[in-house]
Amino acid sequence: MRERIAPALTRLAPYRDRAASFAEERPTALLFAVALATYLLAFLVNALGSAFLEARQDPLVVRYRDTLDFTSAIVGDGFLIPIANVLVVSQLLQWRRVTRRREVVGALAFGAALTVAVHAYQALNALVNWTMPHPYSWTLLGYTHALFMWA
């Protein structure tokens, strides 16, 4: 497996070096980009979709609560997640080393476990909304949210 990946990693080396150089030269710009990208992907896309469906009086948002109805979505997705990502990236910048494979695997496993636990809690307690209109039945947006939460 490693032999097959090695050529691809070699081709990516200049991009990795350029990204590392950018991070060292402009750490504030990098942190701002991380915060902005997280805000856009974690909150703004869902909020705009929610507002669009509300304006159209779509049955999904008329019948169920949507993103803009949850304080946790506004505070968590709009502020806490971007701040958490900025803190993680700033710590990685301070370490100034390549992340180890076990650290990446551990983070992915933790994210998967947390995602499963949150969605199981939601289903077990019948906390229905526009991402899960019925217990254990998620919409495409629900699966997208789970994927984003895991990532």
Short mmCIF file of N, CA and C in Angstrom, two decimals:
data_model
loop_
_atom_site.label_atom_id
_atom_site.label_comp_id
_atom_site.label_asym_id
_atom_site.label_seq_id
_atom_site.Cartn_x
_atom_site.Cartn_y
_atom_site.Cartn_z
N MET A 1 0.83 -1.19 0.00
CA MET A 1 0.00 0.00 0.00
C MET A 1 0.88 1.26 0.00
N ARG A 2 1.87 1.25 0.86
CA ARG A 2 2.73 2.42 0.97
C ARG A 2 3.48 2.70 -0.34
N GLU A 3 3.83 1.62 -1.06
CA GLU A 3 4.53 1.79 -2.33
C GLU A 3 3.65 2.47 -3.36
N ARG A 4 2.34 2.20 -3.32
CA ARG A 4 1.43 2.82 -4.28
C ARG A 4 1.18 4.28 -3.94
N ILE A 5 1.23 4.62 -2.68
CA ILE A 5 0.94 5.99 -2.25
C ILE A 5 2.16 6.89 -2.40
N ALA A 6 3.35 6.33 -2.30
CA ALA A 6 4.59 7.12 -2.31
C ALA A 6 4.70 8.05 -3.52
N PRO A 7 4.43 7.60 -4.76
CA PRO A 7 4.54 8.54 -5.89
C PRO A 7 3.58 9.73 -5.78
N ALA A 8 2.37 9.47 -5.31
CA ALA A 8 1.40 10.57 -5.15
C ALA A 8 1.88 11.56 -4.10
N LEU A 9 2.42 11.05 -3.01
CA LEU A 9 2.93 11.93 -1.96
C LEU A 9 4.11 12.75 -2.47
N THR A 10 4.94 12.16 -3.29
CA THR A 10 6.07 12.87 -3.87
C THR A 10 5.58 14.02 -4.75
N ARG A 11 4.53 13.76 -5.54
CA ARG A 11 3.99 14.82 -6.41
C ARG A 11 3.34 15.93 -5.59
N LEU A 12 2.84 15.61 -4.41
CA LEU A 12 2.18 16.62 -3.57
C LEU A 12 3.16 17.43 -2.73
N ALA A 13 4.41 17.00 -2.65
CA ALA A 13 5.40 17.65 -1.79
C ALA A 13 5.53 19.15 -2.06
N PRO A 14 5.61 19.61 -3.32
CA PRO A 14 5.73 21.06 -3.53
C PRO A 14 4.53 21.84 -2.98
N TYR A 15 3.34 21.26 -3.09
CA TYR A 15 2.14 21.93 -2.57
C TYR A 15 2.17 21.98 -1.05
N ARG A 16 2.62 20.88 -0.44
CA ARG A 16 2.74 20.85 1.01
C ARG A 16 3.74 21.89 1.48
N ASP A 17 4.87 21.98 0.78
CA ASP A 17 5.90 22.95 1.15
C ASP A 17 5.39 24.38 0.97
N ARG A 18 4.64 24.63 -0.10
CA ARG A 18 4.09 25.96 -0.33
C ARG A 18 3.06 26.32 0.74
N ALA A 19 2.23 25.34 1.13
CA ALA A 19 1.24 25.59 2.18
C ALA A 19 1.94 25.86 3.51
N ALA A 20 2.99 25.11 3.80
CA ALA A 20 3.73 25.32 5.05
C ALA A 20 4.39 26.70 5.04
N SER A 21 4.92 27.09 3.90
CA SER A 21 5.55 28.42 3.80
C SER A 21 4.51 29.52 4.01
N PHE A 22 3.34 29.37 3.40
CA PHE A 22 2.26 30.35 3.59
C PHE A 22 1.88 30.45 5.06
N ALA A 23 1.75 29.29 5.72
CA ALA A 23 1.35 29.28 7.13
C ALA A 23 2.39 29.97 8.01
N GLU A 24 3.67 29.78 7.69
CA GLU A 24 4.71 30.41 8.49
C GLU A 24 4.80 31.91 8.23
N GLU A 25 4.60 32.31 6.98
CA GLU A 25 4.72 33.73 6.63
C GLU A 25 3.49 34.54 7.03
N ARG A 26 2.31 33.93 6.94
CA ARG A 26 1.06 34.65 7.21
C ARG A 26 0.13 33.83 8.10
N PRO A 27 0.51 33.58 9.34
CA PRO A 27 -0.34 32.75 10.20
C PRO A 27 -1.72 33.36 10.46
N THR A 28 -1.79 34.68 10.56
CA THR A 28 -3.08 35.33 10.80
C THR A 28 -4.00 35.13 9.60
N ALA A 29 -3.46 35.24 8.40
CA ALA A 29 -4.28 35.03 7.19
C ALA A 29 -4.78 33.60 7.13
N LEU A 30 -3.93 32.65 7.50
CA LEU A 30 -4.35 31.25 7.51
C LEU A 30 -5.47 31.03 8.52
N LEU A 31 -5.32 31.57 9.72
CA LEU A 31 -6.35 31.40 10.75
C LEU A 31 -7.66 32.07 10.33
N PHE A 32 -7.56 33.22 9.68
CA PHE A 32 -8.76 33.88 9.18
C PHE A 32 -9.44 33.02 8.11
N ALA A 33 -8.65 32.44 7.22
CA ALA A 33 -9.20 31.58 6.16
C ALA A 33 -9.87 30.35 6.76
N VAL A 34 -9.27 29.77 7.79
CA VAL A 34 -9.86 28.61 8.47
C VAL A 34 -11.19 29.00 9.10
N ALA A 35 -11.21 30.13 9.80
CA ALA A 35 -12.44 30.59 10.45
C ALA A 35 -13.53 30.87 9.41
N LEU A 36 -13.17 31.54 8.33
CA LEU A 36 -14.15 31.88 7.30
C LEU A 36 -14.69 30.63 6.60
N ALA A 37 -13.80 29.72 6.23
CA ALA A 37 -14.25 28.49 5.56
C ALA A 37 -15.15 27.67 6.48
N THR A 38 -14.79 27.57 7.75
CA THR A 38 -15.61 26.82 8.70
C THR A 38 -16.96 27.49 8.88
N TYR A 39 -16.96 28.80 9.02
CA TYR A 39 -18.22 29.52 9.18
C TYR A 39 -19.13 29.31 7.96
N LEU A 40 -18.55 29.42 6.77
CA LEU A 40 -19.34 29.25 5.55
C LEU A 40 -19.90 27.84 5.46
N LEU A 41 -19.06 26.83 5.69
CA LEU A 41 -19.49 25.45 5.52
C LEU A 41 -20.31 24.93 6.70
N ALA A 42 -20.01 25.38 7.90
CA ALA A 42 -20.72 24.87 9.08
C ALA A 42 -22.04 25.56 9.32
N PHE A 43 -22.13 26.82 9.00
CA PHE A 43 -23.34 27.56 9.36
C PHE A 43 -24.03 28.23 8.18
N LEU A 44 -23.31 29.04 7.44
CA LEU A 44 -23.95 29.90 6.45
C LEU A 44 -24.69 29.12 5.37
N VAL A 45 -24.12 28.04 4.88
CA VAL A 45 -24.79 27.24 3.84
C VAL A 45 -26.13 26.72 4.36
N ASN A 46 -26.13 26.15 5.57
CA ASN A 46 -27.38 25.65 6.14
C ASN A 46 -28.35 26.78 6.45
N ALA A 47 -27.85 27.88 6.97
CA ALA A 47 -28.73 29.01 7.30
C ALA A 47 -29.39 29.59 6.05
N LEU A 48 -28.62 29.72 4.98
CA LEU A 48 -29.20 30.24 3.73
C LEU A 48 -30.20 29.25 3.15
N GLY A 49 -29.87 27.96 3.21
CA GLY A 49 -30.83 26.94 2.75
C GLY A 49 -32.10 26.98 3.57
N SER A 50 -31.95 27.14 4.87
CA SER A 50 -33.09 27.23 5.77
C SER A 50 -33.94 28.45 5.45
N ALA A 51 -33.31 29.59 5.27
CA ALA A 51 -34.05 30.82 4.95
C ALA A 51 -34.76 30.69 3.61
N PHE A 52 -34.10 30.08 2.64
CA PHE A 52 -34.71 29.87 1.32
C PHE A 52 -35.96 28.99 1.43
N LEU A 53 -35.85 27.88 2.16
CA LEU A 53 -37.00 26.98 2.32
C LEU A 53 -38.12 27.65 3.12
N GLU A 54 -37.76 28.46 4.11
CA GLU A 54 -38.78 29.18 4.87
C GLU A 54 -39.50 30.19 3.98
N ALA A 55 -38.77 30.87 3.13
CA ALA A 55 -39.39 31.86 2.23
C ALA A 55 -40.35 31.18 1.26
N ARG A 56 -40.03 29.96 0.86
CA ARG A 56 -40.90 29.21 -0.04
C ARG A 56 -42.01 28.46 0.69
N GLN A 57 -41.99 28.53 2.02
CA GLN A 57 -42.95 27.79 2.84
C GLN A 57 -42.91 26.29 2.51
N ASP A 58 -41.70 25.77 2.36
CA ASP A 58 -41.52 24.35 2.06
C ASP A 58 -42.06 23.52 3.22
N PRO A 59 -42.78 22.43 2.94
CA PRO A 59 -43.34 21.60 4.01
C PRO A 59 -42.29 21.08 5.00
N LEU A 60 -41.08 20.87 4.53
CA LEU A 60 -40.03 20.36 5.41
C LEU A 60 -39.74 21.32 6.55
N VAL A 61 -39.72 22.63 6.28
CA VAL A 61 -39.43 23.59 7.34
C VAL A 61 -40.69 24.12 8.01
N VAL A 62 -41.83 23.98 7.35
CA VAL A 62 -43.09 24.38 7.99
C VAL A 62 -43.46 23.36 9.06
N ARG A 63 -43.22 22.10 8.76
CA ARG A 63 -43.61 21.01 9.67
C ARG A 63 -42.56 20.73 10.74
N TYR A 64 -41.29 20.93 10.41
CA TYR A 64 -40.19 20.60 11.33
C TYR A 64 -39.33 21.82 11.59
N ARG A 65 -38.61 21.78 12.71
CA ARG A 65 -37.68 22.86 13.03
C ARG A 65 -36.48 22.79 12.10
N ASP A 66 -35.98 23.96 11.72
CA ASP A 66 -34.82 24.01 10.83
C ASP A 66 -33.65 24.68 11.54
N THR A 67 -32.57 24.90 10.81
CA THR A 67 -31.34 25.43 11.38
C THR A 67 -31.55 26.71 12.18
N LEU A 68 -32.30 27.64 11.64
CA LEU A 68 -32.46 28.93 12.30
C LEU A 68 -33.36 28.87 13.53
N ASP A 69 -33.98 27.72 13.79
CA ASP A 69 -34.81 27.54 14.98
C ASP A 69 -34.01 27.01 16.18
N PHE A 70 -32.77 26.64 15.96
CA PHE A 70 -31.95 26.05 17.02
C PHE A 70 -30.87 27.02 17.47
N THR A 71 -30.90 27.37 18.74
CA THR A 71 -29.84 28.21 19.31
C THR A 71 -28.50 27.49 19.19
N SER A 72 -28.52 26.17 19.38
CA SER A 72 -27.28 25.40 19.29
C SER A 72 -26.67 25.49 17.90
N ALA A 73 -27.49 25.56 16.87
CA ALA A 73 -26.96 25.69 15.50
C ALA A 73 -26.36 27.07 15.29
N ILE A 74 -27.03 28.08 15.79
CA ILE A 74 -26.54 29.45 15.60
C ILE A 74 -25.25 29.67 16.40
N VAL A 75 -25.28 29.30 17.67
CA VAL A 75 -24.11 29.51 18.53
C VAL A 75 -23.01 28.50 18.20
N GLY A 76 -23.38 27.22 18.12
CA GLY A 76 -22.39 26.17 17.88
C GLY A 76 -21.78 26.23 16.50
N ASP A 77 -22.63 26.14 15.47
CA ASP A 77 -22.14 26.13 14.10
C ASP A 77 -21.61 27.49 13.66
N GLY A 78 -22.22 28.56 14.16
CA GLY A 78 -21.83 29.89 13.72
C GLY A 78 -20.64 30.47 14.43
N PHE A 79 -20.41 30.05 15.69
CA PHE A 79 -19.32 30.65 16.47
C PHE A 79 -18.36 29.63 17.06
N LEU A 80 -18.88 28.63 17.78
CA LEU A 80 -18.00 27.72 18.50
C LEU A 80 -17.16 26.82 17.60
N ILE A 81 -17.76 26.28 16.54
CA ILE A 81 -16.99 25.41 15.65
C ILE A 81 -15.89 26.20 14.93
N PRO A 82 -16.17 27.38 14.37
CA PRO A 82 -15.06 28.14 13.77
C PRO A 82 -13.96 28.48 14.78
N ILE A 83 -14.34 28.84 16.00
CA ILE A 83 -13.33 29.14 17.02
C ILE A 83 -12.52 27.90 17.35
N ALA A 84 -13.19 26.76 17.50
CA ALA A 84 -12.48 25.51 17.80
C ALA A 84 -11.50 25.16 16.69
N ASN A 85 -11.92 25.30 15.44
CA ASN A 85 -11.02 25.01 14.32
C ASN A 85 -9.82 25.95 14.29
N VAL A 86 -10.05 27.22 14.58
CA VAL A 86 -8.94 28.17 14.63
C VAL A 86 -7.96 27.79 15.75
N LEU A 87 -8.48 27.39 16.90
CA LEU A 87 -7.61 26.99 18.01
C LEU A 87 -6.80 25.75 17.65
N VAL A 88 -7.42 24.78 17.00
CA VAL A 88 -6.70 23.56 16.60
C VAL A 88 -5.61 23.89 15.59
N VAL A 89 -5.94 24.68 14.58
CA VAL A 89 -4.95 25.04 13.56
C VAL A 89 -3.83 25.87 14.18
N SER A 90 -4.15 26.78 15.08
CA SER A 90 -3.08 27.57 15.71
C SER A 90 -2.16 26.69 16.54
N GLN A 91 -2.72 25.66 17.18
CA GLN A 91 -1.88 24.72 17.93
C GLN A 91 -0.99 23.93 16.99
N LEU A 92 -1.55 23.48 15.87
CA LEU A 92 -0.73 22.75 14.89
C LEU A 92 0.39 23.63 14.35
N LEU A 93 0.12 24.92 14.16
CA LEU A 93 1.17 25.84 13.72
C LEU A 93 2.27 25.98 14.77
N GLN A 94 1.89 26.00 16.02
CA GLN A 94 2.89 26.12 17.09
C GLN A 94 3.75 24.86 17.19
N TRP A 95 3.15 23.71 16.95
CA TRP A 95 3.92 22.46 17.01
C TRP A 95 4.94 22.38 15.89
N ARG A 96 4.61 22.94 14.73
CA ARG A 96 5.52 22.96 13.58
C ARG A 96 6.09 21.59 13.24
N ARG A 97 5.22 20.62 13.17
CA ARG A 97 5.66 19.29 12.76
C ARG A 97 4.55 18.63 11.96
N VAL A 98 4.93 17.58 11.26
CA VAL A 98 3.95 16.83 10.48
C VAL A 98 3.10 16.00 11.44
N THR A 99 1.82 16.01 11.21
CA THR A 99 0.91 15.24 12.05
C THR A 99 1.15 13.76 11.83
N ARG A 100 1.18 13.00 12.92
CA ARG A 100 1.39 11.56 12.83
C ARG A 100 0.11 10.85 12.39
N ARG A 101 0.30 9.70 11.74
CA ARG A 101 -0.84 8.92 11.26
C ARG A 101 -1.79 8.56 12.40
N ARG A 102 -1.25 8.15 13.54
CA ARG A 102 -2.13 7.74 14.65
C ARG A 102 -2.94 8.91 15.19
N GLU A 103 -2.40 10.12 15.09
CA GLU A 103 -3.16 11.30 15.51
C GLU A 103 -4.34 11.55 14.57
N VAL A 104 -4.10 11.38 13.28
CA VAL A 104 -5.18 11.56 12.30
C VAL A 104 -6.23 10.47 12.49
N VAL A 105 -5.79 9.22 12.62
CA VAL A 105 -6.72 8.11 12.81
C VAL A 105 -7.50 8.29 14.11
N GLY A 106 -6.83 8.72 15.16
CA GLY A 106 -7.51 8.96 16.44
C GLY A 106 -8.56 10.05 16.34
N ALA A 107 -8.23 11.14 15.64
CA ALA A 107 -9.19 12.23 15.46
C ALA A 107 -10.39 11.77 14.64
N LEU A 108 -10.14 11.01 13.58
CA LEU A 108 -11.24 10.49 12.76
C LEU A 108 -12.12 9.53 13.54
N ALA A 109 -11.49 8.66 14.35
CA ALA A 109 -12.27 7.72 15.16
C ALA A 109 -13.10 8.45 16.21
N PHE A 110 -12.50 9.45 16.85
CA PHE A 110 -13.24 10.23 17.84
C PHE A 110 -14.41 10.96 17.19
N GLY A 111 -14.17 11.57 16.03
CA GLY A 111 -15.24 12.26 15.30
C GLY A 111 -16.36 11.31 14.91
N ALA A 112 -16.00 10.11 14.46
CA ALA A 112 -17.03 9.12 14.08
C ALA A 112 -17.83 8.69 15.30
N ALA A 113 -17.15 8.42 16.41
CA ALA A 113 -17.85 8.00 17.63
C ALA A 113 -18.78 9.10 18.14
N LEU A 114 -18.31 10.33 18.13
CA LEU A 114 -19.14 11.45 18.57
C LEU A 114 -20.35 11.64 17.66
N THR A 115 -20.14 11.54 16.36
CA THR A 115 -21.23 11.68 15.40
C THR A 115 -22.28 10.60 15.60
N VAL A 116 -21.85 9.35 15.74
CA VAL A 116 -22.79 8.24 15.96
C VAL A 116 -23.54 8.45 17.27
N ALA A 117 -22.84 8.86 18.32
CA ALA A 117 -23.49 9.06 19.63
C ALA A 117 -24.54 10.16 19.56
N VAL A 118 -24.21 11.28 18.94
CA VAL A 118 -25.16 12.40 18.85
C VAL A 118 -26.39 12.01 18.03
N HIS A 119 -26.17 11.35 16.90
CA HIS A 119 -27.30 10.97 16.05
C HIS A 119 -28.13 9.85 16.68
N ALA A 120 -27.48 8.95 17.41
CA ALA A 120 -28.24 7.91 18.13
C ALA A 120 -29.08 8.54 19.23
N TYR A 121 -28.51 9.49 19.96
CA TYR A 121 -29.27 10.20 21.00
C TYR A 121 -30.47 10.91 20.38
N GLN A 122 -30.24 11.57 19.26
CA GLN A 122 -31.32 12.27 18.56
C GLN A 122 -32.43 11.29 18.18
N ALA A 123 -32.07 10.14 17.63
CA ALA A 123 -33.08 9.17 17.19
C ALA A 123 -33.77 8.51 18.38
N LEU A 124 -33.01 8.11 19.39
CA LEU A 124 -33.60 7.44 20.56
C LEU A 124 -34.59 8.34 21.29
N ASN A 125 -34.34 9.64 21.28
CA ASN A 125 -35.21 10.58 21.98
C ASN A 125 -36.21 11.27 21.05
N ALA A 126 -36.31 10.78 19.82
CA ALA A 126 -37.26 11.31 18.83
C ALA A 126 -37.18 12.83 18.70
N LEU A 127 -35.96 13.34 18.65
CA LEU A 127 -35.75 14.78 18.47
C LEU A 127 -35.80 15.09 16.98
N VAL A 128 -37.01 15.11 16.44
CA VAL A 128 -37.17 15.27 15.00
C VAL A 128 -36.98 16.73 14.59
N ASN A 129 -36.44 16.90 13.41
CA ASN A 129 -36.27 18.21 12.79
C ASN A 129 -36.17 17.98 11.29
N TRP A 130 -35.72 18.98 10.58
CA TRP A 130 -35.70 18.84 9.12
C TRP A 130 -34.60 17.92 8.62
N THR A 131 -33.65 17.54 9.46
CA THR A 131 -32.64 16.57 9.06
C THR A 131 -33.04 15.14 9.43
N MET A 132 -33.93 14.99 10.40
CA MET A 132 -34.44 13.68 10.80
C MET A 132 -35.94 13.84 11.09
N PRO A 133 -36.79 13.76 10.05
CA PRO A 133 -38.22 13.97 10.25
C PRO A 133 -38.90 12.85 11.04
N HIS A 134 -38.30 11.66 11.05
CA HIS A 134 -38.80 10.52 11.81
C HIS A 134 -37.60 9.86 12.46
N PRO A 135 -37.76 9.29 13.67
CA PRO A 135 -36.62 8.62 14.30
C PRO A 135 -35.97 7.59 13.37
N TYR A 136 -34.66 7.64 13.29
CA TYR A 136 -33.83 6.75 12.48
C TYR A 136 -34.05 6.92 10.98
N SER A 137 -34.61 8.03 10.55
CA SER A 137 -34.84 8.30 9.14
C SER A 137 -34.35 9.71 8.83
N TRP A 138 -33.14 9.78 8.26
CA TRP A 138 -32.53 11.07 7.99
C TRP A 138 -32.74 11.48 6.54
N THR A 139 -32.85 12.77 6.33
CA THR A 139 -32.92 13.31 4.97
C THR A 139 -31.50 13.40 4.41
N LEU A 140 -31.40 13.76 3.14
CA LEU A 140 -30.08 13.96 2.55
C LEU A 140 -29.30 15.02 3.33
N LEU A 141 -29.99 16.07 3.77
CA LEU A 141 -29.35 17.09 4.58
C LEU A 141 -28.84 16.50 5.90
N GLY A 142 -29.58 15.55 6.46
CA GLY A 142 -29.15 14.89 7.69
C GLY A 142 -27.85 14.12 7.50
N TYR A 143 -27.75 13.40 6.38
CA TYR A 143 -26.51 12.67 6.09
C TYR A 143 -25.36 13.64 5.82
N THR A 144 -25.67 14.75 5.15
CA THR A 144 -24.65 15.76 4.90
C THR A 144 -24.15 16.36 6.22
N HIS A 145 -25.09 16.62 7.12
CA HIS A 145 -24.72 17.16 8.43
C HIS A 145 -23.86 16.15 9.20
N ALA A 146 -24.23 14.88 9.14
CA ALA A 146 -23.45 13.85 9.82
C ALA A 146 -22.03 13.78 9.25
N LEU A 147 -21.92 13.85 7.93
CA LEU A 147 -20.60 13.81 7.30
C LEU A 147 -19.77 15.02 7.71
N PHE A 148 -20.38 16.20 7.72
CA PHE A 148 -19.66 17.40 8.13
C PHE A 148 -19.26 17.31 9.60
N MET A 149 -20.18 16.81 10.43
CA MET A 149 -19.89 16.70 11.86
C MET A 149 -18.72 15.74 12.10
N TRP A 150 -18.69 14.66 11.34
CA TRP A 150 -17.61 13.68 11.49
C TRP A 150 -16.29 14.28 11.03
N ALA A 151 -16.32 15.03 9.95
CA ALA A 151 -15.08 15.60 9.40
C ALA A 151 -14.53 16.65 10.35
#
